[in-house]
PDB file of C-alpha atoms in Angstrom:
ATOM      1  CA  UNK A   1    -120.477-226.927 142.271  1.00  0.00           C
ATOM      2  CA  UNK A   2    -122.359-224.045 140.546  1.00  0.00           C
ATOM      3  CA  UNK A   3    -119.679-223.309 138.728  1.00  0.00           C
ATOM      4  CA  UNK A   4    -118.933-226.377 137.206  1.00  0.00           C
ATOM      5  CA  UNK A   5    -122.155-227.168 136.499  1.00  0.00           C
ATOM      6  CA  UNK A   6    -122.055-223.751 134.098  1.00  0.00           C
ATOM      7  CA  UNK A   7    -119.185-225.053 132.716  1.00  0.00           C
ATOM      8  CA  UNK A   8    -120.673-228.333 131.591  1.00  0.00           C
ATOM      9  CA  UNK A   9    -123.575-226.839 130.262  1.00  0.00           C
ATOM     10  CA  UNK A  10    -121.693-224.510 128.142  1.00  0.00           C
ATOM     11  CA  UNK A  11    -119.601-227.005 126.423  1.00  0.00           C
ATOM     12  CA  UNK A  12    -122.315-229.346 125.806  1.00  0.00           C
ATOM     13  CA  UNK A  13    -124.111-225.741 123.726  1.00  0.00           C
ATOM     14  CA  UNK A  14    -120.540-225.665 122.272  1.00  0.00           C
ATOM     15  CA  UNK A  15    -120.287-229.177 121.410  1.00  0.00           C
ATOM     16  CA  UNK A  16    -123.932-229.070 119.848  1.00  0.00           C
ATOM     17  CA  UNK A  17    -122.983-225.627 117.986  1.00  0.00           C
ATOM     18  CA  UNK A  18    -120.585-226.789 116.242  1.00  0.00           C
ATOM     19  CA  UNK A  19    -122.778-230.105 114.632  1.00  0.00           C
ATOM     20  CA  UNK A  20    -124.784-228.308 113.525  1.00  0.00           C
ATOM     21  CA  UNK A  21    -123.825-225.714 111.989  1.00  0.00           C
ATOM     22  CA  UNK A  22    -122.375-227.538 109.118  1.00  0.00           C
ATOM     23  CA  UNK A  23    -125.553-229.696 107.895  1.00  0.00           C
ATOM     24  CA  UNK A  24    -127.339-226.117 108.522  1.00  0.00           C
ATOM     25  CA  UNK A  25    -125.434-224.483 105.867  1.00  0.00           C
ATOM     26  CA  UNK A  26    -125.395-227.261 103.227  1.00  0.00           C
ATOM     27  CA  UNK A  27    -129.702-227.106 103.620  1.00  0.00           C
ATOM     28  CA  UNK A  28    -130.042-223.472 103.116  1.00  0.00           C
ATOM     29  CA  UNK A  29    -127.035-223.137 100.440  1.00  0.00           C
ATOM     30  CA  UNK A  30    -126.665-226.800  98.762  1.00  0.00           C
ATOM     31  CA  UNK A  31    -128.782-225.284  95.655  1.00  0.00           C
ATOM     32  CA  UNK A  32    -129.257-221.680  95.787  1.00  0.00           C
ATOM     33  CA  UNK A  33    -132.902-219.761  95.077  1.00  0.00           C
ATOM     34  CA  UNK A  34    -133.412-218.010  91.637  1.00  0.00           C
ATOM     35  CA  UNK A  35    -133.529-214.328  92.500  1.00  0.00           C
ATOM     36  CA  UNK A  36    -137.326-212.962  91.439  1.00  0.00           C
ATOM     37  CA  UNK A  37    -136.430-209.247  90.493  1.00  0.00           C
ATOM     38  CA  UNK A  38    -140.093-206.838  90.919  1.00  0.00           C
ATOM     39  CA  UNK A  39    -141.239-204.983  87.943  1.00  0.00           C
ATOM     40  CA  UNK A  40    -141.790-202.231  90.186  1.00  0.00           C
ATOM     41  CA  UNK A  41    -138.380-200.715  90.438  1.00  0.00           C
ATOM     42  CA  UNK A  42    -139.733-199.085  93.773  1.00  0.00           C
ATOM     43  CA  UNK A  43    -140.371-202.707  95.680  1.00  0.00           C
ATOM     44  CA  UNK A  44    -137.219-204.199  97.001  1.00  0.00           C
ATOM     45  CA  UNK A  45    -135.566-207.238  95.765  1.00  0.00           C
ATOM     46  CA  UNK A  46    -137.197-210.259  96.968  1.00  0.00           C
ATOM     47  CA  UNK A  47    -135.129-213.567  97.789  1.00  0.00           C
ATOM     48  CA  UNK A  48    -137.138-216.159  96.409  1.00  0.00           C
ATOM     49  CA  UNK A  49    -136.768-219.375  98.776  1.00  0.00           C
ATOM     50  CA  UNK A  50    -139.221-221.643  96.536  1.00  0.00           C
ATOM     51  CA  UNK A  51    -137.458-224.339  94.460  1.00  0.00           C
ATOM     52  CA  UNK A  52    -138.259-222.931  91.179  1.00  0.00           C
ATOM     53  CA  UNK A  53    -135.255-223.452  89.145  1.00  0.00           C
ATOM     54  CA  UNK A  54    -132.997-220.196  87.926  1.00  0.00           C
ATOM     55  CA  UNK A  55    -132.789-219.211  84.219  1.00  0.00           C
ATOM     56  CA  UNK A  56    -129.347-218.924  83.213  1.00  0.00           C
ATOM     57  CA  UNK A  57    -128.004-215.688  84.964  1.00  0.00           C
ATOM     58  CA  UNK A  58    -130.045-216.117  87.947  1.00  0.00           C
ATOM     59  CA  UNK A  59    -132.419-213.675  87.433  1.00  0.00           C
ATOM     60  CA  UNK A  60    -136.324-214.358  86.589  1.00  0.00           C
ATOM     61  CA  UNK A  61    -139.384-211.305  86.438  1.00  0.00           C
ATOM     62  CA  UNK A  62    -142.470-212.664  88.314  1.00  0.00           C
ATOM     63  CA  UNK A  63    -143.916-210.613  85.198  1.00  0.00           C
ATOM     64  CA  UNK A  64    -143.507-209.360  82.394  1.00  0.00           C
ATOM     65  CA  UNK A  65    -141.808-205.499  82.253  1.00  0.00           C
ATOM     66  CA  UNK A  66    -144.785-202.981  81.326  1.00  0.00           C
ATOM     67  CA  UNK A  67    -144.661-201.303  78.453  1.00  0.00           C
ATOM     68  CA  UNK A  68    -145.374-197.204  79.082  1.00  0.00           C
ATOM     69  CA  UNK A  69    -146.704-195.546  76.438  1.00  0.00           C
ATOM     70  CA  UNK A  70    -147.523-191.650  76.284  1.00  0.00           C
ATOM     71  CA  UNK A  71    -150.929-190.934  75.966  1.00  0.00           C
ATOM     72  CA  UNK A  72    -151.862-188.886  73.393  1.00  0.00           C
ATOM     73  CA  UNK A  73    -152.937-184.987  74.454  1.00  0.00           C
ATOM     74  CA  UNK A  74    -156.026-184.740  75.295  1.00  0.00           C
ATOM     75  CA  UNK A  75    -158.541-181.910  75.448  1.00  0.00           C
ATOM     76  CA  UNK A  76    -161.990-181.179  76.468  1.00  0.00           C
ATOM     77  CA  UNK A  77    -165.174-180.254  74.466  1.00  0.00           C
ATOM     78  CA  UNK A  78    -167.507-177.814  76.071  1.00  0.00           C
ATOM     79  CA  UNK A  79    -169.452-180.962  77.758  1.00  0.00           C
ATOM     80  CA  UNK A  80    -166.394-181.642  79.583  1.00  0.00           C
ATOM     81  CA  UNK A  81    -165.714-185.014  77.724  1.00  0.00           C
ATOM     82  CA  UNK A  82    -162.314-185.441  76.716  1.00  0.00           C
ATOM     83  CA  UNK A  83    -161.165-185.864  73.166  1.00  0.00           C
ATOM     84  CA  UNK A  84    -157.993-187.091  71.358  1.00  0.00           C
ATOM     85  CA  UNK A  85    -156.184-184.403  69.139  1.00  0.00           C
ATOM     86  CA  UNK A  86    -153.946-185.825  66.553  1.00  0.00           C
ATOM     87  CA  UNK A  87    -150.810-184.586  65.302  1.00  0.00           C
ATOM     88  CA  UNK A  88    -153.045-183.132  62.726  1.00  0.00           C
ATOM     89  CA  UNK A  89    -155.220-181.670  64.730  1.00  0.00           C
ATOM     90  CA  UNK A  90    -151.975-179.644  66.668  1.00  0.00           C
ATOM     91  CA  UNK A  91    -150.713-178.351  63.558  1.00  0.00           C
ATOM     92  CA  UNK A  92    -151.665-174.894  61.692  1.00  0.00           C
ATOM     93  CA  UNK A  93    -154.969-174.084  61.390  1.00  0.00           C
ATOM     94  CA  UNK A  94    -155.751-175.049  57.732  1.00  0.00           C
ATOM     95  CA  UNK A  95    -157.258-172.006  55.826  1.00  0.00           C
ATOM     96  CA  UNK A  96    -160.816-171.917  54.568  1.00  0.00           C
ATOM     97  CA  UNK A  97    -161.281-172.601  50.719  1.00  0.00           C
ATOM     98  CA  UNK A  98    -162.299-170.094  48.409  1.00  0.00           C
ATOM     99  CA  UNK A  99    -166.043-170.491  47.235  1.00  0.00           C
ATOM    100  CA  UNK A 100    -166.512-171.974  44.029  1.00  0.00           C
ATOM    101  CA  UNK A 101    -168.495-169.286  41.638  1.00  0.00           C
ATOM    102  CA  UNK A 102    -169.881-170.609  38.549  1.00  0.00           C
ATOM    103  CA  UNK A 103    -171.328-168.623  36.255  1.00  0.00           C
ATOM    104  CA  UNK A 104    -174.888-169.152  34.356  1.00  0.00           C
ATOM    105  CA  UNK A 105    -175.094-172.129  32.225  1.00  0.00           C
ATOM    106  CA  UNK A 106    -177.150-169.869  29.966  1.00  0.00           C
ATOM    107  CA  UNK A 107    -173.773-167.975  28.754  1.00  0.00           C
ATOM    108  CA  UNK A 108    -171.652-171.182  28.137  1.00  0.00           C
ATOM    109  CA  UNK A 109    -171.280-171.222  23.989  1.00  0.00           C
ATOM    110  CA  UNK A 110    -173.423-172.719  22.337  1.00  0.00           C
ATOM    111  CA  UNK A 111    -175.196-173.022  18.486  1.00  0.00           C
ATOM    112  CA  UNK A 112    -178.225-171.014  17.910  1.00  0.00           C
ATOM    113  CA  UNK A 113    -180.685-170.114  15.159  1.00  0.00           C
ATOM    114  CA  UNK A 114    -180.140-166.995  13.340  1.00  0.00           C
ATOM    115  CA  UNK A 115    -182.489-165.258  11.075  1.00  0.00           C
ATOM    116  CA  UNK A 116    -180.855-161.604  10.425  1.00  0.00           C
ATOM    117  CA  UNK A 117    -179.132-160.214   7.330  1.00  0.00           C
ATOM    118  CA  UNK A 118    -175.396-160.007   8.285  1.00  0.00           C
ATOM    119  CA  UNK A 119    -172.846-162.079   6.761  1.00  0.00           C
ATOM    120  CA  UNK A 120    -171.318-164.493   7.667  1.00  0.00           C
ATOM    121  CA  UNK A 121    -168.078-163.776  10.330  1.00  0.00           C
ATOM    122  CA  UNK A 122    -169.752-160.292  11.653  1.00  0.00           C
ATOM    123  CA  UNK A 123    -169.819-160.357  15.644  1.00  0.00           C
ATOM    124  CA  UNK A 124    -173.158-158.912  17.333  1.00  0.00           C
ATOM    125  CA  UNK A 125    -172.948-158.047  20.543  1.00  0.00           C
ATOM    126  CA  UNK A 126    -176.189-157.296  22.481  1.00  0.00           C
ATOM    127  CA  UNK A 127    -175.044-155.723  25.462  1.00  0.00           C
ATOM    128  CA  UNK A 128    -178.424-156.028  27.370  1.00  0.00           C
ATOM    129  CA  UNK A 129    -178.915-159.708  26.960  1.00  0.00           C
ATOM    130  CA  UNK A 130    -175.039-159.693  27.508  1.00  0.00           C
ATOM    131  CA  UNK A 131    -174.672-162.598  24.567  1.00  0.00           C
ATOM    132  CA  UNK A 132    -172.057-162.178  21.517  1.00  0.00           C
ATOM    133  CA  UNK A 133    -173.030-163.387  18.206  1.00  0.00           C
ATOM    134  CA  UNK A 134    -170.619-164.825  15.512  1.00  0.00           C
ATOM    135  CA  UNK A 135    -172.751-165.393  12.439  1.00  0.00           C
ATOM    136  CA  UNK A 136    -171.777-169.001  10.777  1.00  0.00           C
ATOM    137  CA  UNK A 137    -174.085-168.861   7.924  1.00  0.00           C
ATOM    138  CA  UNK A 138    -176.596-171.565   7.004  1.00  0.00           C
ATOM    139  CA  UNK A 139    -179.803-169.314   9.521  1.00  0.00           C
ATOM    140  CA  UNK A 140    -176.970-170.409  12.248  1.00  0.00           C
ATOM    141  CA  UNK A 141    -174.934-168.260  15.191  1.00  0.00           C
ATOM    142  CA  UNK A 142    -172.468-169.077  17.754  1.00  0.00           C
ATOM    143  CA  UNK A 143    -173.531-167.281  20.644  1.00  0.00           C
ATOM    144  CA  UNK A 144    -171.237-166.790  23.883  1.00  0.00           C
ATOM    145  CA  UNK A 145    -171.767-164.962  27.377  1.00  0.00           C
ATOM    146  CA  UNK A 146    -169.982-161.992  27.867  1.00  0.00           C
ATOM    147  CA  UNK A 147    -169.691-159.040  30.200  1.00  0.00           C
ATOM    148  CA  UNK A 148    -170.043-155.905  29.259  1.00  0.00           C
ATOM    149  CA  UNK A 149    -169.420-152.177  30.249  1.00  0.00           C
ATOM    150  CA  UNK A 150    -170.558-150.861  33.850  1.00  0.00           C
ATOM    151  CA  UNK A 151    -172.755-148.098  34.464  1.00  0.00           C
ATOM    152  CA  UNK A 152    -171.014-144.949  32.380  1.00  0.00           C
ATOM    153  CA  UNK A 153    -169.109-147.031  30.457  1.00  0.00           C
ATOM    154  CA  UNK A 154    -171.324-148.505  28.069  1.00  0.00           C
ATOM    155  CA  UNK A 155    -171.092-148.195  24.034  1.00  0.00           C
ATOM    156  CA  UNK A 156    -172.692-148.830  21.216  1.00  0.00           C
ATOM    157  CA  UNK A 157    -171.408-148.579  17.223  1.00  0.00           C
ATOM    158  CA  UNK A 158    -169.827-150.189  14.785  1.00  0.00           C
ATOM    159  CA  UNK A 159    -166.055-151.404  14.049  1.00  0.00           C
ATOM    160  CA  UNK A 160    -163.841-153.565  12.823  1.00  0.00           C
ATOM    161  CA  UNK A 161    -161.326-156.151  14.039  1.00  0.00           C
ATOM    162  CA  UNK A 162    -157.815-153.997  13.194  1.00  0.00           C
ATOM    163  CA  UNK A 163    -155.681-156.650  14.942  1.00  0.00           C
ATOM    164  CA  UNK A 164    -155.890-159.660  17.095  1.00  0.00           C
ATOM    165  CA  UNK A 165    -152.687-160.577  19.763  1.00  0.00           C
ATOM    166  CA  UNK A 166    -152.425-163.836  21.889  1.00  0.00           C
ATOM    167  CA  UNK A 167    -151.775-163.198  25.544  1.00  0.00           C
ATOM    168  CA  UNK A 168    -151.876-159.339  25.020  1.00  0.00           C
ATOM    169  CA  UNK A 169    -150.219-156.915  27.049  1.00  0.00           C
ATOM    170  CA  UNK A 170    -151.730-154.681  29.437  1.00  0.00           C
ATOM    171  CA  UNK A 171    -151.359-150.810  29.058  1.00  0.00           C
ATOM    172  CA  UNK A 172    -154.333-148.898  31.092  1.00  0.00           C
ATOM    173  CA  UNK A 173    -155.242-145.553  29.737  1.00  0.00           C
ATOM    174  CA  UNK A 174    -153.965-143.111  32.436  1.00  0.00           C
ATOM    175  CA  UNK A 175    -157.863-142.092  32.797  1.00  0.00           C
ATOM    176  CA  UNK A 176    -158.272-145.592  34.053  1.00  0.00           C
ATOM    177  CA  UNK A 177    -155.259-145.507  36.479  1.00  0.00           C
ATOM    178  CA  UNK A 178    -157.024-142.310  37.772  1.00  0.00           C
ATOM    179  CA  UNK A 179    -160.023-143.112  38.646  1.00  0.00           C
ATOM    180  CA  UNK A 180    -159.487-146.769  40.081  1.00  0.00           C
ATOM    181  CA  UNK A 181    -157.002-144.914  42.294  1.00  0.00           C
ATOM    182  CA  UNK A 182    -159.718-142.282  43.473  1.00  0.00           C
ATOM    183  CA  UNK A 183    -162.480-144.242  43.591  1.00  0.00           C
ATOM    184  CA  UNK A 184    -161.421-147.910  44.409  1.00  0.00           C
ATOM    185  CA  UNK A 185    -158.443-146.811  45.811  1.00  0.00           C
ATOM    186  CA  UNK A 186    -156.289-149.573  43.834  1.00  0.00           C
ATOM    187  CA  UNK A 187    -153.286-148.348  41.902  1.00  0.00           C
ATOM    188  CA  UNK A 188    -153.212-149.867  38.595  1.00  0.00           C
ATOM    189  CA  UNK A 189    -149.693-150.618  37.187  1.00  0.00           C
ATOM    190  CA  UNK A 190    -148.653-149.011  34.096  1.00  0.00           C
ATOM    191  CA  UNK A 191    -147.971-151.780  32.340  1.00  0.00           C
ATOM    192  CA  UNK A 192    -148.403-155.507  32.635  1.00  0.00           C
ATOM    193  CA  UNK A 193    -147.074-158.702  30.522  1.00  0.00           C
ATOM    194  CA  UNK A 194    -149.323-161.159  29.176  1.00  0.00           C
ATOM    195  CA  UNK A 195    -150.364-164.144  31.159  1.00  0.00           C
ATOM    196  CA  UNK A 196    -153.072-166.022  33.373  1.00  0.00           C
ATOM    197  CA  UNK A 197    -153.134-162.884  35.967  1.00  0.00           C
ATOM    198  CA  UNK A 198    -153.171-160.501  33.253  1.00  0.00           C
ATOM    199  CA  UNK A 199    -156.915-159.123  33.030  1.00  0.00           C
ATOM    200  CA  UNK A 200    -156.977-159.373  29.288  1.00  0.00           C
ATOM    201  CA  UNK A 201    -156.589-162.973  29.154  1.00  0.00           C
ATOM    202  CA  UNK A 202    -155.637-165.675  27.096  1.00  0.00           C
ATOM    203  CA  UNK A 203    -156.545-163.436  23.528  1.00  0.00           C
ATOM    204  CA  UNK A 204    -158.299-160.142  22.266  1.00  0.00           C
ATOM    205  CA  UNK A 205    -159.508-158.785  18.997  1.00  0.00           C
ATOM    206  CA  UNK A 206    -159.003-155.487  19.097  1.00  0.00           C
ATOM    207  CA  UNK A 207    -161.780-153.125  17.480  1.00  0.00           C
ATOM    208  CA  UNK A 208    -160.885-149.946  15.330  1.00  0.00           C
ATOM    209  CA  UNK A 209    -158.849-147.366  16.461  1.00  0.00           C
ATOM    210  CA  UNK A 210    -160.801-147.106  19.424  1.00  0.00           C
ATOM    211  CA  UNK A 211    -159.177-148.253  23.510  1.00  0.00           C
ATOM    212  CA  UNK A 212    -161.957-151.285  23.149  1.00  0.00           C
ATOM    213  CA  UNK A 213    -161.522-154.642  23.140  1.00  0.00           C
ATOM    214  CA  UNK A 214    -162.954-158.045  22.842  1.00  0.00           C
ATOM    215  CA  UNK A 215    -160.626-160.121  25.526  1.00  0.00           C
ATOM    216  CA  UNK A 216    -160.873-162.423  27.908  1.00  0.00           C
ATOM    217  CA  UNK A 217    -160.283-162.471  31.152  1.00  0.00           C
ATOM    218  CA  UNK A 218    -158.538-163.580  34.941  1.00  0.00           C
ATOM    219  CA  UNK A 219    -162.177-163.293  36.278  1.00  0.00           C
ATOM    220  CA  UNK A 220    -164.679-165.798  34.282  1.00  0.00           C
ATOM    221  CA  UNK A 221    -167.446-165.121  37.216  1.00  0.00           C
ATOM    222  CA  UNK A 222    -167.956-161.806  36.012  1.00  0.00           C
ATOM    223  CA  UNK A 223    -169.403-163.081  32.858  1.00  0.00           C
ATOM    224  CA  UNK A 224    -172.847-162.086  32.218  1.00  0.00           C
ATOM    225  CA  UNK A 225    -172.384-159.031  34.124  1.00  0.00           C
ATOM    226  CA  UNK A 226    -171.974-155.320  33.544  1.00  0.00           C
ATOM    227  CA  UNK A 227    -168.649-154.982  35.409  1.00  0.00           C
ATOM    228  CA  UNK A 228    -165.929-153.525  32.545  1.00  0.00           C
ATOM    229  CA  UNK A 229    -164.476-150.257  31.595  1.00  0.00           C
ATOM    230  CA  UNK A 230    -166.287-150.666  28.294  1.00  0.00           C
ATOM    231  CA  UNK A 231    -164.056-153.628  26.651  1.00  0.00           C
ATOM    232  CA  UNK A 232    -166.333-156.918  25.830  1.00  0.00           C
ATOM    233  CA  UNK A 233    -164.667-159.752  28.308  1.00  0.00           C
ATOM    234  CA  UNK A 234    -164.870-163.551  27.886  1.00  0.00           C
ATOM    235  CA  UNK A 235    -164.164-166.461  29.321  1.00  0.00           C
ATOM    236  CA  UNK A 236    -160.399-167.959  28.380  1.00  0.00           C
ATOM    237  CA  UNK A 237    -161.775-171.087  26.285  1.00  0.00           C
ATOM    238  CA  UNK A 238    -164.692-169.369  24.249  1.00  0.00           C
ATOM    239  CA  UNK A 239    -162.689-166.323  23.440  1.00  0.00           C
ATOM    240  CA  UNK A 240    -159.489-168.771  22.324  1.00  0.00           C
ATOM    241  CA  UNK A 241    -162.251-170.633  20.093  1.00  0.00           C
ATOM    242  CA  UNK A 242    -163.527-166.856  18.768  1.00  0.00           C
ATOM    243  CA  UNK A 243    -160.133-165.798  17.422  1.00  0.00           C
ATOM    244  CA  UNK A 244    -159.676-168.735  15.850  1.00  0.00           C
ATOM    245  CA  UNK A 245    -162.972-168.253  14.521  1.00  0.00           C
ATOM    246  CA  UNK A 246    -162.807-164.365  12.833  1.00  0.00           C
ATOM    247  CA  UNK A 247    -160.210-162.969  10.491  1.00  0.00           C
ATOM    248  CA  UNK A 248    -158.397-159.588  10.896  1.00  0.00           C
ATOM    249  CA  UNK A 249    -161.276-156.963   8.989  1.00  0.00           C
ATOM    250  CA  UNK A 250    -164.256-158.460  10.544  1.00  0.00           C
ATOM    251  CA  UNK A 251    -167.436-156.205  11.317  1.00  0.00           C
ATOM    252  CA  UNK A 252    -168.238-155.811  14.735  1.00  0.00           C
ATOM    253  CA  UNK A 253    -171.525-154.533  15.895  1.00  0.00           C
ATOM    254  CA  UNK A 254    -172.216-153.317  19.509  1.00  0.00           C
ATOM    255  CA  UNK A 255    -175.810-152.832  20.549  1.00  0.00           C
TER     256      UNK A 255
END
């Protein structure tokens, strides 16, 4: 009796089984679930049993993607605070400008009153006051800044102009190659062409048959000062406006 009774029970399971499976699978699979795919690529994919409808392709994001950026490098001041450095900031150290000398407005050119008895196109230079004087005629003088001779190198007298040469060449006097060498310890070049690095300048009036020279000069700071090797420097412009200025002949008088 046992025995049958386990049989009767087991067919009935059987029998109820297999009605229903069928209406089982057609709830669970009649429309299937849009599959929710995690931002987080570490969370595992999630079957999505709500009856939101699918995108084509099956496949919705419960959010959008993030977008990862790289932060910028940072460093920290000395308080500890951090602080963006550009791309600018990373690259080479940019050098420090060169100081801007001027020299004293008192030795740009200018027009000035002259009472003396020269004549008209002699050049006075007054080394103390360190002004040139080209006398215009009419009790009037163009006056200029210039530097003059250094200690032991200063000169007074009385020339001419014997030539005057744009962009003049540079031959030093082997005396002067000497004693730059010893003293500053610079070796002076033998020779050097005319041009903006060339210490003489844009022009110069030479004076006599003597090694002197009215020029100008790579180094228009130095005007006003007692810084040559004897030669009367100027700056570029006022010595460009001086040659045009004074003929070949002219008296030159150094004071």
């Amino acid at each position: 009796m046992k025995k049958l009774a386990l049989l009767m029970m087991s067919g009935a399971a059987l029998s109820l089984a297999s009605l229903a499976t069928p209406a089982l699978a057609s709830d669970r699979y009649g429309q299937r679930p849009p599959v929710v795919l995690s931002p987080d690529l570490s969370a595992p994919w999630v079957m999505q049993l709500g009856g939101q409808a699918a995108p084509r392709g099956g496949i919705v994001y419960r959010t959008k993607p993030k977008v990862v950026r790289t932060p910028a490098y940072q460093s920290h001041s000395l308080r500890g605070e951090p602080r963006r450095v550009t791309n600018a900031a990373l690259a080479a150290p940019r050098t420090k400008p060169a100081p801007v000398r001027q020299i004293d407005p008192q030795f740009l050119p200018q027009t000035v009153s002259y009472d003396g008895n020269h004549k008209p196109g002699t050049i006075i230079i007054d080394t103390q006051a360190r002004f040139l004087y080209h006398v215009t005629g009419d009790g009037q003088a163009r006056r200029y800044g210039v530097g003059v001779g250094k200690e032991g190198h200063a000169w007074s007298g009385t020339e001419k102009v014997s030539r005057k040469a744009e962009w003049p060449d540079w031959r030093p006097p082997a005396e002067m190659i000497k004693r730059v060498r010893e003293k500053e310890g610079r070796v002076l070049p033998a020779h050097m062409a005319g041009g903006p690095e060339n210490p003489l300048g844009a022009r110069a009036l030479y004076l006599g048959s003597t090694l002197y020279r009215i020029h100008g000069t790579n180094q228009p700071w130095t005007i006003g000062q007692a810084v040559s090797s004897g030669c009367i420097r100027m700056r570029n412009e006022d010595v460009t406006e001086l040659y045009e200025r004074v003929a070949v002949g002219a008296k030159v008088i150094v004071m």
